[in-house]
XYZ file of C-alpha atoms in Angstrom:
750
model
C 117.123 160.930 138.257
C 115.583 159.289 141.204
C 112.249 159.107 139.327
C 113.777 157.360 136.273
C 115.518 154.877 138.645
C 112.351 154.111 140.323
C 110.561 153.447 136.964
C 113.309 151.366 135.951
C 112.542 148.552 138.422
C 110.000 147.035 135.983
C 108.411 147.847 132.700
C 104.838 149.115 132.566
C 102.102 146.377 132.848
C 104.831 143.872 133.615
C 103.191 140.818 135.140
C 106.035 138.187 135.276
C 107.190 137.655 139.273
C 110.731 137.774 137.871
C 110.633 141.430 137.700
C 110.485 141.575 141.549
C 114.152 140.507 141.631
C 115.585 142.776 138.893
C 116.090 146.241 137.912
C 115.965 147.562 134.175
C 119.051 149.408 133.295
C 118.392 152.626 131.068
C 114.735 151.572 130.885
C 115.600 148.430 128.383
C 113.957 144.989 128.757
C 117.184 143.464 127.486
C 119.634 144.926 130.115
C 118.609 143.781 133.628
C 120.601 144.193 137.012
C 120.115 141.308 139.619
C 119.046 142.940 142.992
C 121.084 140.379 144.675
C 124.726 140.268 143.241
C 124.284 143.396 141.049
C 125.414 141.564 137.774
C 124.001 143.276 134.722
C 122.468 140.493 132.412
C 122.766 141.601 128.724
C 120.217 140.128 126.409
C 117.639 137.436 127.153
C 115.363 139.651 129.095
C 113.520 138.355 132.214
C 113.850 134.760 131.077
C 117.660 135.132 131.331
C 117.373 136.841 134.711
C 115.252 133.867 136.020
C 117.698 131.283 134.775
C 120.399 133.311 136.626
C 118.298 133.353 139.832
C 117.495 129.555 139.472
C 121.153 128.604 139.267
C 121.021 127.161 135.698
C 124.055 126.922 133.977
C 124.614 127.371 130.086
C 123.476 130.739 129.055
C 124.282 132.755 132.199
C 126.464 132.602 135.292
C 124.042 131.592 138.452
C 123.584 133.905 141.127
C 125.640 133.308 144.323
C 123.935 135.800 146.486
C 120.163 134.935 145.908
C 118.314 133.599 149.053
C 117.465 129.940 148.876
C 113.547 130.554 149.167
C 113.861 132.787 146.139
C 115.720 130.338 144.224
C 113.257 127.466 144.883
C 110.216 130.005 143.876
C 111.840 130.775 140.614
C 112.538 127.150 139.804
C 108.935 126.290 140.556
C 107.860 129.081 138.364
C 109.865 127.827 135.314
C 108.386 124.426 135.651
C 104.721 125.242 136.466
C 104.650 127.921 133.746
C 104.761 125.102 130.933
C 101.870 123.371 132.576
C 99.797 126.601 132.796
C 100.409 127.074 129.079
C 99.306 123.787 128.179
C 96.053 124.251 130.115
C 95.411 127.557 128.300
C 95.913 126.132 124.879
C 93.399 122.924 125.852
C 90.787 125.414 126.886
C 91.341 127.938 124.156
C 90.278 127.882 120.602
C 91.328 125.351 117.869
C 93.754 128.209 116.486
C 95.386 128.649 119.720
C 95.558 124.756 120.156
C 97.618 124.492 117.002
C 100.550 126.021 118.775
C 101.175 122.433 119.968
C 100.809 120.245 117.001
C 100.261 116.599 116.509
C 103.140 114.211 116.688
C 102.736 113.726 112.731
C 102.771 117.550 112.195
C 105.742 118.220 114.575
C 107.782 115.259 112.810
C 106.923 117.030 109.489
C 107.769 120.282 110.666
C 111.164 119.204 112.091
C 112.244 117.790 108.840
C 111.315 121.099 106.939
C 113.198 123.127 109.534
C 116.188 120.934 109.545
C 116.652 121.468 105.937
C 115.907 125.217 105.726
C 118.664 127.816 105.932
C 118.956 130.154 108.832
C 117.800 133.146 106.924
C 114.552 131.561 105.698
C 113.726 129.795 108.943
C 111.179 132.559 110.144
C 109.091 132.000 106.884
C 109.314 128.209 107.039
C 108.353 128.218 110.787
C 105.246 130.252 109.841
C 104.057 127.271 107.793
C 104.648 124.728 110.731
C 103.325 126.877 113.577
C 100.665 129.366 112.553
C 99.991 130.493 116.030
C 103.452 131.263 117.208
C 104.339 134.457 118.696
C 106.457 137.048 117.422
C 108.632 136.784 120.292
C 109.010 133.280 119.807
C 109.983 133.823 116.281
C 112.668 136.102 117.115
C 114.117 133.435 119.249
C 114.276 130.930 116.353
C 116.750 133.116 114.649
C 119.351 132.053 117.361
C 120.570 128.326 117.412
C 120.157 126.422 120.671
C 123.051 125.325 122.603
C 123.542 121.524 122.611
C 123.169 121.378 126.491
C 119.424 120.801 126.235
C 119.094 119.547 130.061
C 120.724 122.763 131.584
C 118.164 125.021 129.735
C 114.828 126.377 130.990
C 111.825 123.943 130.010
C 109.580 127.324 129.743
C 112.283 128.882 127.332
C 112.065 126.013 124.971
C 108.419 124.994 124.631
C 107.460 127.484 122.068
C 109.766 126.096 119.514
C 109.776 122.728 117.543
C 113.470 122.498 118.189
C 112.865 121.983 121.915
C 110.168 119.389 121.121
C 112.581 117.644 118.839
C 115.271 117.705 121.491
C 113.024 116.407 124.122
C 111.844 113.551 121.831
C 115.433 112.662 121.096
C 116.124 112.480 124.810
C 113.038 110.151 125.560
C 113.810 108.187 122.264
C 117.461 107.496 123.446
C 116.281 106.358 126.918
C 113.772 103.981 125.406
C 116.123 102.555 122.799
C 119.033 102.308 125.120
C 117.323 100.766 128.001
C 115.013 98.261 125.638
C 111.761 99.442 126.827
C 108.733 98.369 124.736
C 107.621 101.177 122.383
C 104.009 100.842 123.283
C 104.978 102.216 126.919
C 104.612 105.516 125.594
C 100.698 105.016 125.158
C 100.202 104.541 128.759
C 98.657 107.487 130.935
C 101.479 107.053 133.478
C 104.075 108.132 130.700
C 102.488 111.411 130.295
C 101.875 111.944 134.142
C 105.551 111.187 134.568
C 106.545 113.824 132.024
C 104.104 116.377 133.636
C 105.483 115.833 137.047
C 109.052 116.195 135.999
C 108.344 119.414 134.170
C 106.517 120.730 137.350
C 109.601 120.079 139.421
C 111.626 121.902 136.798
C 115.423 121.642 135.651
C 117.814 119.623 138.035
C 115.237 116.937 138.901
C 117.223 113.694 139.956
C 115.652 110.499 138.899
C 115.020 107.759 141.661
C 117.730 105.242 142.164
C 117.530 101.695 141.450
C 117.446 101.104 145.353
C 114.538 103.470 145.586
C 112.727 101.928 142.703
C 112.901 98.266 144.119
C 112.648 99.512 147.709
C 110.275 102.325 149.189
C 108.858 103.351 145.718
C 107.792 99.755 144.822
C 106.371 99.138 148.283
C 104.323 102.403 147.991
C 103.050 101.480 144.422
C 102.027 97.966 145.811
C 100.142 99.595 148.709
C 98.434 102.078 146.281
C 97.417 99.079 144.025
C 96.433 97.087 146.876
C 93.780 99.568 147.777
C 92.326 99.517 144.348
C 92.365 95.680 144.573
C 90.662 95.730 148.026
C 87.825 97.918 146.584
C 87.279 95.190 143.971
C 87.156 92.403 146.510
C 84.350 94.165 148.314
C 82.259 93.725 145.455
C 82.710 90.159 144.976
C 80.194 89.157 147.656
C 77.350 90.838 145.782
C 78.222 90.034 142.038
C 80.571 87.074 142.423
C 83.700 86.767 140.293
C 85.541 84.939 137.471
C 88.840 83.395 137.849
C 90.639 83.813 134.568
C 93.670 81.350 134.080
C 95.911 82.332 131.347
C 99.221 80.621 130.019
C 102.134 82.640 129.070
C 105.097 81.017 126.985
C 108.385 82.504 126.151
C 110.666 81.588 123.394
C 112.454 79.077 125.378
C 109.382 77.090 125.983
C 108.976 78.064 129.657
C 105.358 78.261 130.776
C 103.907 80.702 133.446
C 100.405 80.527 134.614
C 98.802 84.023 135.331
C 95.821 84.105 137.547
C 93.129 87.001 137.212
C 89.957 87.650 138.947
C 87.172 89.481 136.865
C 84.281 91.366 138.325
C 82.025 94.126 136.897
C 83.974 96.644 138.712
C 87.352 95.728 136.991
C 90.079 93.043 136.779
C 92.651 92.440 139.052
C 95.943 90.230 138.810
C 96.326 87.747 141.371
C 99.511 85.782 140.997
C 101.795 84.001 138.615
C 103.168 80.607 138.946
C 105.935 78.891 137.058
C 104.364 75.658 135.453
C 107.981 73.989 135.907
C 107.161 73.897 139.633
C 103.968 71.863 139.075
C 103.394 68.366 137.968
C 101.974 68.623 134.415
C 99.118 66.471 134.924
C 95.300 67.237 135.709
C 95.929 66.310 139.270
C 99.007 68.441 139.511
C 97.099 71.375 138.107
C 94.035 70.602 140.349
C 96.161 71.191 143.631
C 97.176 74.511 141.969
C 93.712 75.580 141.162
C 92.339 74.499 144.507
C 94.980 77.050 146.269
C 93.493 79.827 144.159
C 89.939 78.897 144.980
C 90.888 79.318 148.593
C 92.600 82.540 148.069
C 89.782 83.977 146.189
C 87.100 82.475 148.347
C 84.929 79.486 147.344
C 81.478 81.546 148.100
C 82.905 84.322 145.754
C 83.637 82.211 142.623
C 80.942 81.768 139.806
C 83.004 80.872 136.742
C 86.414 79.462 136.390
C 87.684 80.169 132.886
C 90.653 78.338 131.227
C 92.036 78.063 127.672
C 91.205 75.299 125.331
C 94.121 72.966 126.184
C 93.047 69.477 127.270
C 95.276 69.628 130.355
C 93.636 72.671 131.671
C 90.101 71.690 130.741
C 90.467 68.532 132.597
C 91.782 70.221 135.605
C 88.950 72.607 135.596
C 86.393 69.851 135.193
C 88.062 68.062 138.397
C 87.907 71.292 140.191
C 84.118 71.816 139.553
C 83.601 68.002 140.389
C 85.206 68.615 143.798
C 83.115 71.651 144.939
C 79.991 71.814 142.686
C 79.402 75.369 143.509
C 80.755 77.055 140.451
C 81.198 76.373 136.842
C 84.383 75.755 134.555
C 84.279 76.947 130.899
C 86.945 77.624 128.164
C 87.553 81.187 126.810
C 85.125 82.312 124.352
C 87.796 84.182 122.310
C 90.051 80.863 122.087
C 86.886 79.295 120.630
C 86.565 81.871 118.065
C 90.326 81.381 117.043
C 89.828 77.605 116.687
C 86.857 78.319 114.395
C 88.952 80.934 112.259
C 91.793 78.324 112.318
C 89.427 75.600 110.948
C 87.994 78.090 108.282
C 91.499 79.006 107.261
C 92.299 75.401 106.383
C 89.678 75.066 103.698
C 91.422 74.964 100.385
C 89.702 78.051 98.729
C 90.527 80.045 101.867
C 93.975 78.859 102.254
C 94.704 79.948 98.617
C 93.182 83.307 99.023
C 94.965 83.973 102.311
C 98.248 82.784 100.810
C 97.998 85.438 97.786
C 96.925 88.218 100.122
C 99.715 87.509 102.178
C 102.122 87.790 99.308
C 100.506 91.215 98.403
C 101.206 92.400 101.857
C 104.658 91.011 102.135
C 105.702 92.793 98.776
C 104.040 96.259 99.677
C 105.459 96.262 103.171
C 109.014 95.482 101.997
C 109.366 98.440 99.678
C 108.744 101.920 100.891
C 108.043 103.525 97.647
C 104.944 100.950 96.967
C 103.948 101.519 100.505
C 103.787 105.254 100.211
C 101.935 104.917 96.886
C 99.189 102.803 98.532
C 98.985 105.289 101.402
C 98.637 108.347 99.232
C 95.578 106.639 97.443
C 94.110 105.396 100.397
C 94.430 108.459 102.766
C 97.251 106.855 104.949
C 95.459 103.646 105.824
C 97.430 100.641 107.023
C 96.844 97.393 105.190
C 97.570 95.134 108.184
C 95.205 95.197 110.895
C 96.578 94.013 114.181
C 94.274 92.384 116.744
C 94.687 90.284 119.943
C 95.425 86.984 118.183
C 96.807 85.626 114.876
C 93.696 84.437 113.042
C 91.696 87.590 114.247
C 94.491 89.648 112.668
C 94.695 87.589 109.360
C 91.008 87.917 108.641
C 90.616 91.312 109.620
C 93.558 92.211 107.339
C 91.797 90.099 104.459
C 88.652 92.180 105.134
C 90.862 95.383 104.864
C 92.401 94.452 101.763
C 89.031 93.885 100.040
C 87.893 97.277 101.210
C 91.193 98.819 99.658
C 90.740 96.964 96.390
C 90.282 99.860 94.195
C 93.517 101.697 95.752
C 95.658 98.674 95.247
C 94.481 97.923 91.753
C 94.952 101.563 90.705
C 98.483 101.505 92.146
C 99.394 98.394 90.178
C 98.052 99.741 86.891
C 99.531 103.290 87.241
C 101.890 104.749 85.044
C 104.454 105.288 87.825
C 104.312 101.479 88.490
C 104.637 100.648 84.801
C 107.800 102.807 84.653
C 109.331 101.585 87.770
C 111.921 98.742 87.676
C 109.762 96.750 90.287
C 106.984 96.083 87.639
C 109.706 94.077 85.795
C 110.854 92.059 88.864
C 109.474 88.586 89.420
C 107.923 89.530 92.732
C 106.461 92.667 91.111
C 104.862 90.636 88.263
C 103.547 88.052 90.558
C 101.810 90.520 92.747
C 100.371 92.629 89.823
C 99.001 89.371 88.453
C 97.103 88.543 91.566
C 95.731 92.076 91.889
C 94.581 92.025 88.327
C 92.762 88.444 88.934
C 88.948 89.294 89.241
C 88.498 85.717 90.632
C 90.807 86.522 93.461
C 88.920 89.454 94.632
C 85.408 87.677 94.109
C 86.802 84.805 96.485
C 88.088 87.570 98.955
C 84.657 89.010 99.172
C 83.161 85.520 99.632
C 85.419 84.785 102.596
C 85.005 88.299 103.935
C 81.287 87.788 104.141
C 81.676 84.190 105.728
C 84.041 85.492 108.550
C 82.711 88.919 109.320
C 80.031 87.699 111.951
C 82.712 85.908 113.770
C 85.002 88.821 113.957
C 82.022 90.764 115.354
C 81.781 88.438 118.177
C 85.754 88.844 118.832
C 85.336 92.514 118.542
C 82.571 92.339 121.237
C 84.700 90.331 123.601
C 87.596 92.792 123.223
C 85.449 95.882 123.848
C 84.847 95.016 127.642
C 81.844 97.236 127.678
C 79.547 94.935 129.477
C 80.036 91.352 131.290
C 80.181 88.979 128.274
C 78.310 85.996 130.068
C 74.955 87.181 129.355
C 75.466 87.860 125.573
C 77.985 85.181 124.443
C 75.458 82.477 123.729
C 73.136 85.008 121.792
C 76.249 86.286 119.951
C 77.391 82.633 118.302
C 73.519 82.039 117.445
C 73.315 85.464 115.780
C 76.775 84.791 113.994
C 75.552 81.651 112.513
C 72.370 83.295 111.419
C 74.397 86.233 109.717
C 76.651 83.706 107.985
C 73.471 82.099 106.386
C 72.063 85.616 105.283
C 75.487 86.706 103.822
C 75.361 83.741 101.378
C 71.392 84.272 100.741
C 70.677 81.136 102.382
C 72.602 78.849 99.962
C 73.268 75.804 101.897
C 75.993 74.473 99.656
C 77.787 77.985 100.228
C 77.276 78.517 103.931
C 77.303 74.857 105.182
C 81.307 74.444 105.607
C 81.255 77.691 107.692
C 78.450 76.401 109.975
C 80.056 73.051 110.304
C 83.281 74.716 111.580
C 81.359 76.900 113.920
C 79.379 73.965 115.331
C 82.228 71.561 115.509
C 84.189 73.908 117.846
C 81.420 74.968 119.947
C 80.035 71.523 120.563
C 83.373 70.183 121.546
C 84.703 73.181 123.450
C 81.968 75.659 124.550
C 79.386 73.853 126.602
C 78.418 75.559 129.868
C 75.240 75.821 131.625
C 76.195 79.155 132.802
C 76.065 80.779 129.347
C 72.498 79.249 128.664
C 71.328 80.590 132.240
C 72.699 84.011 131.506
C 71.215 84.003 127.929
C 67.773 83.376 129.556
C 68.149 85.772 132.484
C 69.222 88.744 129.981
C 66.164 90.956 129.706
C 67.390 92.484 126.364
C 67.340 88.932 124.757
C 64.567 87.221 126.743
C 61.845 89.801 126.026
C 62.879 90.208 122.415
C 60.322 88.732 119.635
C 63.214 86.481 118.398
C 63.880 84.823 121.718
C 63.006 81.006 121.607
C 63.604 78.760 124.598
C 64.104 75.174 124.530
C 64.835 72.194 126.899
C 68.618 72.743 126.661
C 68.138 76.228 127.955
C 65.795 75.187 130.642
C 68.198 72.525 131.900
C 71.043 74.966 131.980
C 69.007 77.192 134.029
C 67.910 74.602 136.715
C 71.785 73.484 136.670
C 72.837 76.979 137.786
C 70.035 77.206 140.375
C 71.265 74.025 142.051
C 74.926 74.796 141.706
C 74.924 78.566 142.653
C 72.111 78.171 145.521
C 73.000 75.150 147.624
C 70.103 75.777 149.958
C 66.870 73.852 148.875
C 64.382 76.339 150.261
C 66.034 78.965 148.149
C 66.156 76.869 145.054
C 62.311 76.341 145.484
C 61.721 80.005 146.319
C 63.732 80.928 142.935
C 61.893 78.285 140.692
C 58.425 79.617 142.129
C 59.283 83.336 141.348
C 60.726 82.750 137.869
C 57.286 83.037 136.259
C 57.016 86.663 137.495
C 60.113 87.528 135.424
C 58.714 85.602 132.553
C 55.295 87.352 132.520
C 56.864 90.695 133.412
C 54.674 91.138 136.594
C 55.245 93.651 139.211
C 58.468 95.849 138.999
C 59.595 93.849 136.004
C 56.602 95.403 133.964
C 57.036 99.005 135.023
C 57.434 101.396 132.032
C 60.956 102.412 133.208
C 62.003 98.707 133.305
C 60.699 98.107 129.840
C 62.852 101.079 128.659
C 65.879 99.557 130.533
C 65.746 96.266 129.156
C 68.103 97.353 126.291
C 69.628 100.333 127.867
C 71.077 98.999 131.064
C 73.546 96.283 131.929
C 71.425 93.294 132.681
C 72.873 92.869 136.005
C 72.017 96.406 136.832
C 68.480 95.838 135.605
C 68.070 93.037 137.928
C 69.394 95.057 140.831
C 66.684 98.040 140.130
C 63.736 95.948 139.358
C 64.170 92.450 141.044
C 64.092 93.482 144.565
C 60.661 91.946 145.294
C 62.329 88.488 144.642
C 65.575 88.635 146.414
C 66.815 85.193 145.986
C 66.059 85.292 142.234
C 67.493 88.730 142.022
C 70.744 87.518 143.718
C 70.986 84.524 141.496
C 70.532 86.755 138.300
C 73.056 89.376 139.398
C 75.807 86.682 140.052
C 75.287 85.101 136.803
C 74.990 88.199 134.523
C 78.246 89.844 136.283
C 80.596 87.031 134.838
C 83.151 87.069 132.019
C 83.808 84.066 129.653
C 87.058 85.270 127.995
C 90.675 85.914 129.132
C 91.235 88.199 126.150
C 91.455 91.315 128.238
C 94.258 89.821 130.106
C 96.278 89.092 127.118
C 96.664 92.664 126.630
C 98.714 92.858 129.669
C 101.590 90.499 128.642
C 103.842 92.562 126.488
C 106.204 93.528 129.313
C 105.791 90.422 131.607
C 108.642 88.529 130.043
C 111.135 91.310 131.465
C 109.651 91.020 134.912
C 109.652 87.345 135.161
C 113.199 86.798 133.732
C 114.436 88.850 136.667
C 113.348 86.164 139.018
C 115.864 83.819 137.723
C 118.591 86.280 138.178
C 119.013 88.377 141.260
C 115.651 89.636 142.478
C 114.413 87.842 145.418
C 111.082 85.983 144.903
C 108.916 88.515 146.967
C 110.306 91.306 145.050
C 109.469 89.937 141.648
C 105.916 89.097 142.852
C 105.407 92.689 144.295
C 106.925 93.998 140.696
C 104.392 91.777 138.795
C 101.598 92.583 141.169
C 102.005 96.284 140.527
C 102.815 96.053 136.838
C 99.538 93.903 135.835
C 97.094 95.832 138.087
C 98.360 99.276 137.113
C 97.616 98.152 133.478
C 94.246 96.501 134.277
C 93.225 99.647 136.154
C 94.328 102.152 133.343
C 92.423 100.172 130.863
C 89.300 100.881 132.514
C 89.552 104.502 131.631
C 88.087 105.666 128.486
C 91.039 108.065 127.649
C 93.259 105.049 127.593
C 91.228 103.155 125.169
C 91.306 106.098 122.942
C 95.169 106.154 122.953
C 95.777 102.470 122.884
C 93.605 101.671 119.580
C 94.784 99.254 117.288
C 94.872 101.766 114.500
C 97.868 103.483 116.480
C 100.112 100.505 116.158
C 102.819 100.361 113.875
C 102.418 96.825 111.937
C 106.485 96.777 111.345
C 106.840 96.288 115.014
C 104.698 93.615 116.166
C 106.186 93.174 119.635
C 103.437 95.682 120.643
C 100.944 93.241 120.639
C 100.590 89.498 120.584
C 99.426 89.201 117.036
C 102.000 86.759 115.802
C 101.976 88.284 112.360
C 105.755 88.737 111.513
C 105.541 86.448 108.597
C 102.988 88.763 106.853
C 105.608 91.586 106.768
C 108.892 89.626 106.567
C 111.057 89.803 103.247
C 110.704 86.337 101.842
C 113.507 86.892 99.315
C 115.971 88.351 101.891
C 115.229 85.255 104.052
C 115.892 82.874 101.210
C 119.129 84.722 100.361
C 120.510 84.916 103.826
C 118.746 82.220 106.087
C 120.727 83.379 109.160
C 119.171 86.822 109.194
C 116.723 87.418 111.895
C 113.027 88.397 110.818
C 113.294 91.646 112.508
C 116.562 92.703 110.972
C 115.482 91.871 107.388
C 112.270 94.002 107.878
C 114.296 96.798 109.073
C 117.006 96.572 106.577
C 114.765 96.165 103.618
C 112.278 98.917 104.695
C 114.893 101.482 105.508
C 117.677 100.691 102.948
C 115.136 101.924 100.173
C 114.383 105.047 102.109
C 117.070 107.027 100.583
C 114.806 109.604 98.912
C 113.453 110.997 102.099
C 114.946 112.824 105.060
C 116.026 110.347 107.867
C 114.291 110.750 111.125
C 115.962 110.296 114.229
C 113.589 107.225 114.846
C 114.820 105.600 111.693
C 118.399 106.185 112.394
C 118.132 104.367 115.643
C 116.472 101.419 113.942
C 119.128 101.315 111.369
C 121.741 101.032 114.378
C 119.798 98.181 115.800
C 119.744 96.491 112.461
C 123.696 96.840 112.214
C 124.135 95.443 115.636
C 121.943 92.531 114.828
C 123.261 91.687 111.422
C 126.994 92.771 111.514
C 128.355 89.284 111.047
C 126.210 88.551 107.750
C 126.098 91.536 105.759
C 128.034 92.032 102.725
C 130.917 94.590 102.650
C 128.782 97.058 100.477
C 125.751 96.828 102.691
C 127.711 96.986 105.918
C 129.701 100.066 104.590
C 126.102 101.803 104.107
C 125.035 101.061 107.598
C 128.185 102.048 109.070
C 127.667 105.372 107.508
C 124.305 105.714 109.023
C 125.730 104.449 112.452
C 128.268 107.378 112.242
C 125.447 109.700 111.739
C 123.516 108.386 114.737
C 126.600 108.749 117.083
C 127.344 112.312 115.724
C 123.720 113.412 116.479
C 123.541 111.411 119.676
């Protein structure tokens, strides 16, 4: 008997640390006695015992006799076991990794599980999770209690119901707090989830006082260390001050100042334009204070947008100091070029028809699903950093989907639908059947594709753009001519639009000198110098190197670079012309000519666009609006400082670039990026019938109203509730009754 009791302490080959605190009764795993309070736990096995020891309520009564150190140990075990499982899955084979499915697979699995009877749940679960264990399948037969928070994270991770419950908790928080949906794409969002899971159940979120007190101070301190590392590099590479305007819907304007260097971009400060005199002289005083804060000797380029006021202030600033250059944002220039092209009669007509196609497709879920089935799930709208970039990317994408779109509007399913007989359906079908429309669409795509490539290069942030931008515009013009087979009558309107903007807005000696000093361009067979380029180089030498002796030394040594003498001609230097960043190439092979090397490194390390800063503006309105309410000025500044620099720091990570790609954005929810493309997905008919309805509400109502043939997801129900709240005063009784039913469903689930 004693021998039996001794063997009953733990099952053979048991590895779970929880067995050290319990005794099996009658040799069964499902009947365990707690060593501290002698309570016999029936069912649930060792997991239920650990919940008992950890003090979790819901499935079992907490142990009152367990030592505190044991309770802490078990709680940590429950949390860290989740992370260990995730690491094993990441390191394992593809089959093992399938236990944690993609979000699309999970959502699809949730719909199937919710619509399946309990007796067939095990069979359906196999279709969703191929690698789930037999133990997890047995657990699926028992419904989970509603108190999700009180349960062990470790117990729930093996089932799709627990994932759905966690998703709902996150979704409810985001929807209720009004947090931008794009926040889930940040690396810090997942880090937060992992940290909470590591602590385990019962973790208490920080209070408002902590978030605006010691935690904010700590974040500012951490970000400050990152910013200080960037500042140290300015002495060698120089830096570009980037000036960006942000305007809210009330017309209030905020000026945001960033500082760029090859190691990263930092946010400096924000200033309310209402506090500044709106004149070149008033802005000059503000810009001058920024120069003093950054350091006059560090600044090489001062980049503003294309507004006359900011350009004039930048010119006055350069005239005052004459040791750096002022230029306008290259991305803004491309936007102006695309805007001029869009005003051409032929282009305006085609863009209008393409817009009508997109509006029709995105306002009927059946049509949208038909297109996606044929195109493999591709979106039609292509969102980018600005409106005209998005318009012409979308037009290019529509042409690439020509066959799928035409097949849909000539299919039997379309002909049998009521939509094919509606006025809007007949109009769109006629457009898609017109070969002239597609021919003109192809024509416009060829003419704008080179310009879109320039914008894509500026957005990539792979290398400092100053050394490539002049060449990029020259190649764009050449490619436009090649696209139209050198037919002057065809390409001339496009070249006129390009030259008109560049001659008016984008004239800087810095870009010419960077073009000349870029080894990948200068040593190429197609490089051609000119008096304008030579003059730009001399202007840079005089401005950036005020010492006359150094100027003479640089002009004397430039011949060695031109003739590839000394280290410039080494085999490894020849190979590195194209593979290395231009500034890095000069750092390695220009050591024999230190004055020339320093000048080249500083010129080639600059940015000529503020487009990378524009990506950080989505949440700024929430921070800035607080200033006008209760937050003192210093707290608001600290909050903005931490917010911007954390975003800018994250974007330098390759993993972030993969998660935050444009393809991952939902075209219906355009607040995720400043594309300003709402009118391309709005319901024109609904706006005409109910002019008081907001654009966002009309989109939500139209899309989800027609989605009765599919199981409604939690995300859809929440959006329906938002639509109901924003439209309750203008909906008809019939429509309002339908939305009230949906609202009741939301409340019952929530």
